[in-house]
PDB file of C-alpha atoms in Angstrom:
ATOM      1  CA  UNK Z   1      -8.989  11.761 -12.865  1.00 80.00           C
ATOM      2  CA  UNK Z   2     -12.656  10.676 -13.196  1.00 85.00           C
ATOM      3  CA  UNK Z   3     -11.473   7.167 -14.618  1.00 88.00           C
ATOM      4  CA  UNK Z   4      -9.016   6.744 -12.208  1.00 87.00           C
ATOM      5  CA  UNK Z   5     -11.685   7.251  -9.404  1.00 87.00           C
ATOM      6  CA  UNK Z   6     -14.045   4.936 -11.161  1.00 89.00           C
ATOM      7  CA  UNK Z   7     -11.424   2.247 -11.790  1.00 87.00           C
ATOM      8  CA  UNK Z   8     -10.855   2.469  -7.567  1.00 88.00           C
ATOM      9  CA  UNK Z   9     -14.514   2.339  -6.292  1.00 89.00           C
ATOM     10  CA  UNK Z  10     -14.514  -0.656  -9.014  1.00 91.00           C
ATOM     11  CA  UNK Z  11     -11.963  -2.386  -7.501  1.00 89.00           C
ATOM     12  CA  UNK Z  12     -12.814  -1.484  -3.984  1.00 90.00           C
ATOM     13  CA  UNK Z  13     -16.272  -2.723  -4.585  1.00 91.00           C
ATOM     14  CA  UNK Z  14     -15.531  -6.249  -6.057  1.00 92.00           C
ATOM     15  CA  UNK Z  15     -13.007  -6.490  -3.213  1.00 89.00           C
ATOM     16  CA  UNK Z  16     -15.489  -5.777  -0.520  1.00 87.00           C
ATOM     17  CA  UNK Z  17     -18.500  -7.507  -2.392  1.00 88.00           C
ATOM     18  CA  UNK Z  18     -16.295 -11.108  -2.772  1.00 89.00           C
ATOM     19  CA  UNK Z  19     -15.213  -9.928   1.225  1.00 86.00           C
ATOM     20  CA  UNK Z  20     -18.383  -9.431   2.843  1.00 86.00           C
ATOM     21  CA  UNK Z  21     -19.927 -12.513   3.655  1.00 85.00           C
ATOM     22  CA  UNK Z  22     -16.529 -13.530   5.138  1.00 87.00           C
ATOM     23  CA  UNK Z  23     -16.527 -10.906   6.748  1.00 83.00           C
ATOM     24  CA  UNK Z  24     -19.720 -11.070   8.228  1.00 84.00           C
ATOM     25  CA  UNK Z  25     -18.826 -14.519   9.812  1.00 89.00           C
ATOM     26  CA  UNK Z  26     -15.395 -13.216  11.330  1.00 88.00           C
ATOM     27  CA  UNK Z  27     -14.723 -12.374  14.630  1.00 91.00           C
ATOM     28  CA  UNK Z  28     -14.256  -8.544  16.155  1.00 92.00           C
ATOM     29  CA  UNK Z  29     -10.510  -9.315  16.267  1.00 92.00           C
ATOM     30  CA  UNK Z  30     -10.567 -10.160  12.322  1.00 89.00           C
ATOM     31  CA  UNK Z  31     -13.035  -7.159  11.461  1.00 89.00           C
ATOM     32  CA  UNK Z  32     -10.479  -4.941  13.353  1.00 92.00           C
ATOM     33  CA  UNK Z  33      -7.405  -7.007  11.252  1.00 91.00           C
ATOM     34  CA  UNK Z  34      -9.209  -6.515   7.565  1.00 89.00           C
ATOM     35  CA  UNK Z  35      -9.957  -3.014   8.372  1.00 89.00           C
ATOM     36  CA  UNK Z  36      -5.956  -2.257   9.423  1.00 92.00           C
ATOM     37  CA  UNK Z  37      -5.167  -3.777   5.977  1.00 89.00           C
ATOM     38  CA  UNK Z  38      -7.749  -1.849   4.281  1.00 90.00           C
ATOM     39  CA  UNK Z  39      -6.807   1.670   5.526  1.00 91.00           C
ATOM     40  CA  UNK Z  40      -3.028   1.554   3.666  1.00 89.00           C
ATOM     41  CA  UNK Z  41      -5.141   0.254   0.726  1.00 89.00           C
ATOM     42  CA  UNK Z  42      -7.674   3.331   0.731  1.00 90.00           C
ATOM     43  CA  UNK Z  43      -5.154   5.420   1.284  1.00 90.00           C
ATOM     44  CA  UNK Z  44      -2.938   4.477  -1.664  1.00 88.00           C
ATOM     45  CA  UNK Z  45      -5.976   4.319  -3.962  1.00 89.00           C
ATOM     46  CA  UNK Z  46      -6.961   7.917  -2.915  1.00 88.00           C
ATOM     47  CA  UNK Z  47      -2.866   9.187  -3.653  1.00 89.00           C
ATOM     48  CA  UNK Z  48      -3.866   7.087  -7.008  1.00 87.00           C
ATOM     49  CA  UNK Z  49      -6.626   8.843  -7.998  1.00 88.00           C
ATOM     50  CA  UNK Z  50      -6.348  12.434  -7.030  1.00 87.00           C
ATOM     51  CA  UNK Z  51      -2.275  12.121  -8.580  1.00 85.00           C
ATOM     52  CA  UNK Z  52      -1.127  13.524  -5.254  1.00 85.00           C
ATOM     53  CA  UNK Z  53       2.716  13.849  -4.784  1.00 86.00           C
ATOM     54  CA  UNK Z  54       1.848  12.565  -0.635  1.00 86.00           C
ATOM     55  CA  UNK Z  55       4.410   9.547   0.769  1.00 85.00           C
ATOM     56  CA  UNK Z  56       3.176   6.306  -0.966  1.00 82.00           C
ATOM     57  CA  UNK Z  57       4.936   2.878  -0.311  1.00 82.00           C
ATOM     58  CA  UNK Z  58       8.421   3.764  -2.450  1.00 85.00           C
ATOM     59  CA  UNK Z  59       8.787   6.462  -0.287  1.00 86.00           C
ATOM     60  CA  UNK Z  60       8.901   4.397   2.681  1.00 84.00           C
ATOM     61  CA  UNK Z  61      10.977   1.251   1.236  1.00 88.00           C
ATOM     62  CA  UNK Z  62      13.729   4.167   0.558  1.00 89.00           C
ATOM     63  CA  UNK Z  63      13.503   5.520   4.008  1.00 88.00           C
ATOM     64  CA  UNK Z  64      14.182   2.415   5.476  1.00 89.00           C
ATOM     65  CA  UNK Z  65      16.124   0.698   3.039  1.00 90.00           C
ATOM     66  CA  UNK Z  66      18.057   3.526   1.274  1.00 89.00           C
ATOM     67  CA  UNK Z  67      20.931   3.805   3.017  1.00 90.00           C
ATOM     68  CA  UNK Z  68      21.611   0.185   4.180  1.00 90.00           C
ATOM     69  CA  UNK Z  69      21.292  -0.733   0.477  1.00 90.00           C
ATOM     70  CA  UNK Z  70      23.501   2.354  -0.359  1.00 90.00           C
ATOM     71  CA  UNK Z  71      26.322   0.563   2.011  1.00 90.00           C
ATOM     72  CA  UNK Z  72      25.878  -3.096   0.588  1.00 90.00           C
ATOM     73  CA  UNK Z  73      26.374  -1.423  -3.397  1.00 90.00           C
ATOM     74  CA  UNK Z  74      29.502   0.508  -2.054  1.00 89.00           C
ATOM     75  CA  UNK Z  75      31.113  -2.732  -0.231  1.00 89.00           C
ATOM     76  CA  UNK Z  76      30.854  -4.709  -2.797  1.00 89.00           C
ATOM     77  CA  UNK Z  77      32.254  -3.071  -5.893  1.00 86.00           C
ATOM     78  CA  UNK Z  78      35.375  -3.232  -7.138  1.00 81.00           C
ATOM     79  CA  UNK Z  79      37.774  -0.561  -5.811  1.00 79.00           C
ATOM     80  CA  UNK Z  80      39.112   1.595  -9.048  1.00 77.00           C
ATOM     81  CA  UNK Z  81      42.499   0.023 -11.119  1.00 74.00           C
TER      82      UNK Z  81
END
């Protein structure tokens, strides 16, 4: 767990270090945009590190996409000879 929490401050820090003086120059409405993309990110690195079983990103494609996919696969296969 300790090198999975190093390897995400790591890459959270060279992210935000290459980020910051762009970020500086940005407007409020672009601050308030990177930070909206940055809270899934934290999030996922946290469910990463700790090995929590919480929702992550597969959990929400098949939520959405499960059962419409679920239909397509079952229309187009050939019916049983």
């Amino acid at each position: 767990m300790v090198g999975k929490c190093v390897y995400v401050f790591l890459l959270f820090a060279v992210m935000l270090g290459c980020d910051f003086s762009r970020w500086k120059r940005t407007s409020l409405r672009g601050r308030i945009l990177y930070g909206a993309l940055l809270l899934p990110s934290v999030y996922l690195g946290i469910v990463f590190a700790a090995d929590l079983h919480w929702p992550n990103l597969n959990d929400l494609i098949s939520y959405f996409l499960g059962e419409p996919a679920k239909r397509i696969v079952e229309s187009v296969k050939l019916p049983p000879q």
